[in-house]
JSON list of C-alpha atoms in Angstrom, two decimals:
[
{"chain": "A", "resi": 1, "resn": "MET", "atom": "CA", "xyz": [88.94, 144.26, 60.28]},
{"chain": "A", "resi": 2, "resn": "PRO", "atom": "CA", "xyz": [87.51, 144.94, 63.72]},
{"chain": "A", "resi": 3, "resn": "PRO", "atom": "CA", "xyz": [84.10, 143.44, 64.57]},
{"chain": "A", "resi": 4, "resn": "VAL", "atom": "CA", "xyz": [81.11, 145.70, 64.13]},
{"chain": "A", "resi": 5, "resn": "THR", "atom": "CA", "xyz": [79.30, 146.49, 67.32]},
{"chain": "A", "resi": 6, "resn": "GLY", "atom": "CA", "xyz": [76.04, 148.12, 68.25]},
{"chain": "A", "resi": 7, "resn": "ASN", "atom": "CA", "xyz": [73.04, 148.46, 65.99]},
{"chain": "A", "resi": 8, "resn": "TYR", "atom": "CA", "xyz": [75.21, 148.41, 62.90]},
{"chain": "A", "resi": 9, "resn": "GLY", "atom": "CA", "xyz": [76.05, 144.74, 63.42]},
{"chain": "A", "resi": 10, "resn": "ALA", "atom": "CA", "xyz": [72.40, 143.74, 63.45]},
{"chain": "A", "resi": 11, "resn": "VAL", "atom": "CA", "xyz": [71.71, 145.74, 60.30]},
{"chain": "A", "resi": 12, "resn": "LEU", "atom": "CA", "xyz": [74.66, 144.21, 58.46]},
{"chain": "A", "resi": 13, "resn": "SER", "atom": "CA", "xyz": [73.72, 140.68, 59.47]},
{"chain": "A", "resi": 14, "resn": "ASN", "atom": "CA", "xyz": [70.16, 141.24, 58.25]},
{"chain": "A", "resi": 15, "resn": "ILE", "atom": "CA", "xyz": [71.45, 142.54, 54.90]},
{"chain": "A", "resi": 16, "resn": "THR", "atom": "CA", "xyz": [73.73, 139.57, 54.36]},
{"chain": "A", "resi": 17, "resn": "ARG", "atom": "CA", "xyz": [70.94, 137.14, 55.23]},
{"chain": "A", "resi": 18, "resn": "ALA", "atom": "CA", "xyz": [68.27, 138.91, 53.19]},
{"chain": "A", "resi": 19, "resn": "LYS", "atom": "CA", "xyz": [66.78, 136.90, 50.37]},
{"chain": "A", "resi": 20, "resn": "ALA", "atom": "CA", "xyz": [66.97, 138.15, 46.80]},
{"chain": "A", "resi": 21, "resn": "PRO", "atom": "CA", "xyz": [63.84, 139.93, 45.60]},
{"chain": "A", "resi": 22, "resn": "GLN", "atom": "CA", "xyz": [61.27, 137.62, 44.04]},
{"chain": "A", "resi": 23, "resn": "LEU", "atom": "CA", "xyz": [61.67, 139.34, 40.69]},
{"chain": "A", "resi": 24, "resn": "LEU", "atom": "CA", "xyz": [65.25, 138.12, 40.49]},
{"chain": "A", "resi": 25, "resn": "ASN", "atom": "CA", "xyz": [64.49, 134.65, 41.81]},
{"chain": "A", "resi": 26, "resn": "ILE", "atom": "CA", "xyz": [63.32, 133.00, 38.60]},
{"chain": "A", "resi": 27, "resn": "ARG", "atom": "CA", "xyz": [64.10, 129.39, 39.45]},
{"chain": "A", "resi": 28, "resn": "ARG", "atom": "CA", "xyz": [60.65, 128.78, 40.84]},
{"chain": "A", "resi": 29, "resn": "HIS", "atom": "CA", "xyz": [59.07, 130.32, 37.74]},
{"chain": "A", "resi": 30, "resn": "LEU", "atom": "CA", "xyz": [61.24, 128.28, 35.37]},
{"chain": "A", "resi": 31, "resn": "ALA", "atom": "CA", "xyz": [59.94, 125.12, 36.99]},
{"chain": "A", "resi": 32, "resn": "ILE", "atom": "CA", "xyz": [56.45, 126.18, 35.90]},
{"chain": "A", "resi": 33, "resn": "VAL", "atom": "CA", "xyz": [57.23, 127.85, 32.57]},
{"chain": "A", "resi": 34, "resn": "GLY", "atom": "CA", "xyz": [59.82, 125.34, 31.34]},
{"chain": "A", "resi": 35, "resn": "PRO", "atom": "CA", "xyz": [57.36, 122.49, 30.66]},
{"chain": "A", "resi": 36, "resn": "MET", "atom": "CA", "xyz": [54.92, 124.93, 29.05]},
{"chain": "A", "resi": 37, "resn": "ILE", "atom": "CA", "xyz": [57.60, 126.13, 26.66]},
{"chain": "A", "resi": 38, "resn": "GLN", "atom": "CA", "xyz": [58.45, 122.52, 25.79]},
{"chain": "A", "resi": 39, "resn": "THR", "atom": "CA", "xyz": [54.78, 121.78, 25.15]},
{"chain": "A", "resi": 40, "resn": "LEU", "atom": "CA", "xyz": [54.47, 124.86, 22.91]},
{"chain": "A", "resi": 41, "resn": "LYS", "atom": "CA", "xyz": [57.51, 123.77, 20.90]},
{"chain": "A", "resi": 42, "resn": "ILE", "atom": "CA", "xyz": [55.98, 120.33, 20.36]},
{"chain": "A", "resi": 43, "resn": "LEU", "atom": "CA", "xyz": [52.62, 121.81, 19.36]},
{"chain": "A", "resi": 44, "resn": "ALA", "atom": "CA", "xyz": [54.31, 124.20, 16.93]},
{"chain": "A", "resi": 45, "resn": "LEU", "atom": "CA", "xyz": [56.19, 121.32, 15.32]},
{"chain": "A", "resi": 46, "resn": "LEU", "atom": "CA", "xyz": [53.03, 119.23, 14.99]},
{"chain": "A", "resi": 47, "resn": "GLY", "atom": "CA", "xyz": [51.18, 122.21, 13.52]},
{"chain": "A", "resi": 48, "resn": "ALA", "atom": "CA", "xyz": [53.90, 122.73, 10.93]},
{"chain": "A", "resi": 49, "resn": "ILE", "atom": "CA", "xyz": [53.78, 119.06, 9.98]},
{"chain": "A", "resi": 50, "resn": "LEU", "atom": "CA", "xyz": [49.99, 119.12, 9.63]},
{"chain": "A", "resi": 51, "resn": "LEU", "atom": "CA", "xyz": [50.06, 122.28, 7.53]},
{"chain": "A", "resi": 52, "resn": "ALA", "atom": "CA", "xyz": [52.71, 120.85, 5.26]},
{"chain": "A", "resi": 53, "resn": "GLY", "atom": "CA", "xyz": [50.56, 117.76, 4.73]},
{"chain": "A", "resi": 54, "resn": "PRO", "atom": "CA", "xyz": [51.80, 114.51, 3.28]},
{"chain": "A", "resi": 55, "resn": "ALA", "atom": "CA", "xyz": [54.68, 114.48, 0.82]},
{"chain": "A", "resi": 56, "resn": "HIS", "atom": "CA", "xyz": [52.28, 115.35, -2.02]},
{"chain": "A", "resi": 57, "resn": "ALA", "atom": "CA", "xyz": [50.56, 112.09, -2.83]},
{"chain": "A", "resi": 58, "resn": "ALA", "atom": "CA", "xyz": [49.70, 111.74, -6.51]},
{"chain": "A", "resi": 59, "resn": "CYS", "atom": "CA", "xyz": [46.08, 112.35, -7.44]},
{"chain": "A", "resi": 60, "resn": "TYR", "atom": "CA", "xyz": [44.32, 111.14, -10.58]},
{"chain": "A", "resi": 61, "resn": "ALA", "atom": "CA", "xyz": [40.85, 111.31, -12.05]},
{"chain": "A", "resi": 62, "resn": "ASP", "atom": "CA", "xyz": [39.04, 109.36, -14.71]},
{"chain": "A", "resi": 63, "resn": "TYR", "atom": "CA", "xyz": [36.54, 111.19, -16.89]},
{"chain": "A", "resi": 64, "resn": "LYS", "atom": "CA", "xyz": [34.39, 111.07, -20.01]},
{"chain": "A", "resi": 65, "resn": "ALA", "atom": "CA", "xyz": [34.59, 113.69, -22.73]},
{"chain": "A", "resi": 66, "resn": "LYS", "atom": "CA", "xyz": [33.09, 114.37, -26.16]},
{"chain": "A", "resi": 67, "resn": "ARG", "atom": "CA", "xyz": [33.89, 116.22, -29.37]},
{"chain": "A", "resi": 68, "resn": "ASP", "atom": "CA", "xyz": [31.20, 117.29, -31.88]},
{"chain": "A", "resi": 69, "resn": "ASN", "atom": "CA", "xyz": [31.10, 117.19, -35.73]},
{"chain": "A", "resi": 70, "resn": "PRO", "atom": "CA", "xyz": [31.49, 114.26, -35.98]},
{"chain": "A", "resi": 71, "resn": "LEU", "atom": "CA", "xyz": [30.52, 113.10, -32.51]},
{"chain": "A", "resi": 72, "resn": "ARG", "atom": "CA", "xyz": [33.40, 111.36, -30.76]},
{"chain": "A", "resi": 73, "resn": "LEU", "atom": "CA", "xyz": [33.58, 110.16, -27.17]},
{"chain": "A", "resi": 74, "resn": "HIS", "atom": "CA", "xyz": [36.53, 109.17, -25.04]},
{"chain": "A", "resi": 75, "resn": "TYR", "atom": "CA", "xyz": [37.31, 107.87, -21.58]},
{"chain": "A", "resi": 76, "resn": "GLY", "atom": "CA", "xyz": [40.53, 109.21, -20.08]},
{"chain": "A", "resi": 77, "resn": "VAL", "atom": "CA", "xyz": [42.73, 109.22, -17.02]},
{"chain": "A", "resi": 78, "resn": "ILE", "atom": "CA", "xyz": [44.51, 112.41, -16.02]},
{"chain": "A", "resi": 79, "resn": "GLN", "atom": "CA", "xyz": [46.94, 113.38, -13.27]},
{"chain": "A", "resi": 80, "resn": "LEU", "atom": "CA", "xyz": [45.72, 116.36, -11.29]},
{"chain": "A", "resi": 81, "resn": "SER", "atom": "CA", "xyz": [48.02, 119.14, -10.15]},
{"chain": "A", "resi": 82, "resn": "GLY", "atom": "CA", "xyz": [45.52, 120.99, -7.96]},
{"chain": "A", "resi": 83, "resn": "GLN", "atom": "CA", "xyz": [43.21, 119.82, -5.19]},
{"chain": "A", "resi": 84, "resn": "CYS", "atom": "CA", "xyz": [42.30, 116.19, -5.10]},
{"chain": "A", "resi": 85, "resn": "SER", "atom": "CA", "xyz": [38.51, 116.52, -5.24]},
{"chain": "A", "resi": 86, "resn": "ALA", "atom": "CA", "xyz": [35.92, 115.85, -7.94]},
{"chain": "A", "resi": 87, "resn": "ARG", "atom": "CA", "xyz": [34.88, 119.51, -8.15]},
{"chain": "A", "resi": 88, "resn": "ALA", "atom": "CA", "xyz": [38.45, 120.77, -8.54]},
{"chain": "A", "resi": 89, "resn": "ALA", "atom": "CA", "xyz": [39.17, 117.95, -11.00]},
{"chain": "A", "resi": 90, "resn": "ALA", "atom": "CA", "xyz": [36.24, 118.97, -13.22]},
{"chain": "A", "resi": 91, "resn": "ASN", "atom": "CA", "xyz": [37.58, 122.51, -13.59]},
{"chain": "A", "resi": 92, "resn": "GLU", "atom": "CA", "xyz": [41.14, 121.38, -14.24]},
{"chain": "A", "resi": 93, "resn": "ILE", "atom": "CA", "xyz": [40.20, 118.64, -16.72]},
{"chain": "A", "resi": 94, "resn": "ALA", "atom": "CA", "xyz": [37.79, 120.87, -18.67]},
{"chain": "A", "resi": 95, "resn": "ARG", "atom": "CA", "xyz": [40.49, 123.52, -19.05]},
{"chain": "A", "resi": 96, "resn": "ARG", "atom": "CA", "xyz": [43.20, 121.06, -20.11]},
{"chain": "A", "resi": 97, "resn": "ILE", "atom": "CA", "xyz": [41.21, 119.05, -22.68]},
{"chain": "A", "resi": 98, "resn": "ALA", "atom": "CA", "xyz": [39.55, 122.11, -24.22]},
{"chain": "A", "resi": 99, "resn": "GLY", "atom": "CA", "xyz": [42.79, 122.89, -26.06]},
{"chain": "A", "resi": 100, "resn": "GLU", "atom": "CA", "xyz": [42.10, 119.98, -28.43]},
{"chain": "A", "resi": 101, "resn": "GLY", "atom": "CA", "xyz": [38.38, 120.67, -28.79]},
{"chain": "A", "resi": 102, "resn": "TRP", "atom": "CA", "xyz": [37.10, 118.22, -26.18]},
{"chain": "A", "resi": 103, "resn": "THR", "atom": "CA", "xyz": [34.22, 118.99, -23.82]},
{"chain": "A", "resi": 104, "resn": "LEU", "atom": "CA", "xyz": [34.13, 117.35, -20.39]},
{"chain": "A", "resi": 105, "resn": "LEU", "atom": "CA", "xyz": [30.99, 115.29, -19.81]},
{"chain": "A", "resi": 106, "resn": "ASN", "atom": "CA", "xyz": [31.69, 114.13, -16.24]},
{"chain": "A", "resi": 107, "resn": "VAL", "atom": "CA", "xyz": [34.33, 113.14, -13.75]},
{"chain": "A", "resi": 108, "resn": "LEU", "atom": "CA", "xyz": [33.82, 109.51, -12.77]},
{"chain": "A", "resi": 109, "resn": "SER", "atom": "CA", "xyz": [36.16, 109.33, -9.78]},
{"chain": "A", "resi": 110, "resn": "VAL", "atom": "CA", "xyz": [39.23, 110.75, -8.11]},
{"chain": "A", "resi": 111, "resn": "PHE", "atom": "CA", "xyz": [41.85, 108.28, -6.88]},
{"chain": "A", "resi": 112, "resn": "ASP", "atom": "CA", "xyz": [45.52, 107.81, -5.95]},
{"chain": "A", "resi": 113, "resn": "ASP", "atom": "CA", "xyz": [48.28, 105.55, -7.31]},
{"chain": "A", "resi": 114, "resn": "ALA", "atom": "CA", "xyz": [46.45, 102.43, -6.17]},
{"chain": "A", "resi": 115, "resn": "GLY", "atom": "CA", "xyz": [43.75, 102.76, -8.82]},
{"chain": "A", "resi": 116, "resn": "LEU", "atom": "CA", "xyz": [45.96, 103.88, -11.68]},
{"chain": "A", "resi": 117, "resn": "GLN", "atom": "CA", "xyz": [47.04, 100.62, -13.34]},
{"chain": "A", "resi": 118, "resn": "GLU", "atom": "CA", "xyz": [43.57, 99.06, -13.44]},
{"chain": "A", "resi": 119, "resn": "ARG", "atom": "CA", "xyz": [42.36, 101.94, -15.64]},
{"chain": "A", "resi": 120, "resn": "ARG", "atom": "CA", "xyz": [45.29, 101.94, -18.09]},
{"chain": "A", "resi": 121, "resn": "GLN", "atom": "CA", "xyz": [43.87, 99.59, -20.68]},
{"chain": "A", "resi": 122, "resn": "SER", "atom": "CA", "xyz": [40.39, 101.18, -20.65]},
{"chain": "A", "resi": 123, "resn": "ALA", "atom": "CA", "xyz": [41.81, 104.67, -21.21]},
{"chain": "A", "resi": 124, "resn": "GLY", "atom": "CA", "xyz": [43.97, 103.59, -24.14]},
{"chain": "A", "resi": 125, "resn": "SER", "atom": "CA", "xyz": [45.59, 106.60, -25.87]},
{"chain": "A", "resi": 126, "resn": "PHE", "atom": "CA", "xyz": [43.90, 108.95, -23.35]},
{"chain": "A", "resi": 127, "resn": "TYR", "atom": "CA", "xyz": [45.80, 107.43, -20.42]},
{"chain": "A", "resi": 128, "resn": "LEU", "atom": "CA", "xyz": [47.68, 110.36, -18.84]},
{"chain": "A", "resi": 129, "resn": "ARG", "atom": "CA", "xyz": [47.55, 112.21, -22.18]},
{"chain": "A", "resi": 130, "resn": "TYR", "atom": "CA", "xyz": [46.66, 115.62, -20.80]}
]
């Protein structure tokens, strides 16, 4: 091919040396956005772990209940299936023991596996009955 002469040569050399438009040159932007994407992935993973919570730790409550005519009282320990709080425990225990005519007097405490065995003997036949 013969060499290009005149003004056309200058135009062609400028075209071949021209840089790509900034919209197509994404390397510089990836250097900025890449670490942000990595950070977002890590935050999303941590958020999912926090929302999932622990691997469902067991929750128990000890309570006192009564039955009228004749008056009978009992102390019991129950495993909770809902929230692990005294207020939620009161609603759950009252509903579960009412089937046998018992009325909840109060929830003494809410605890995990660590406090379970020390209450076994005191609860007697009402240990994890309901």
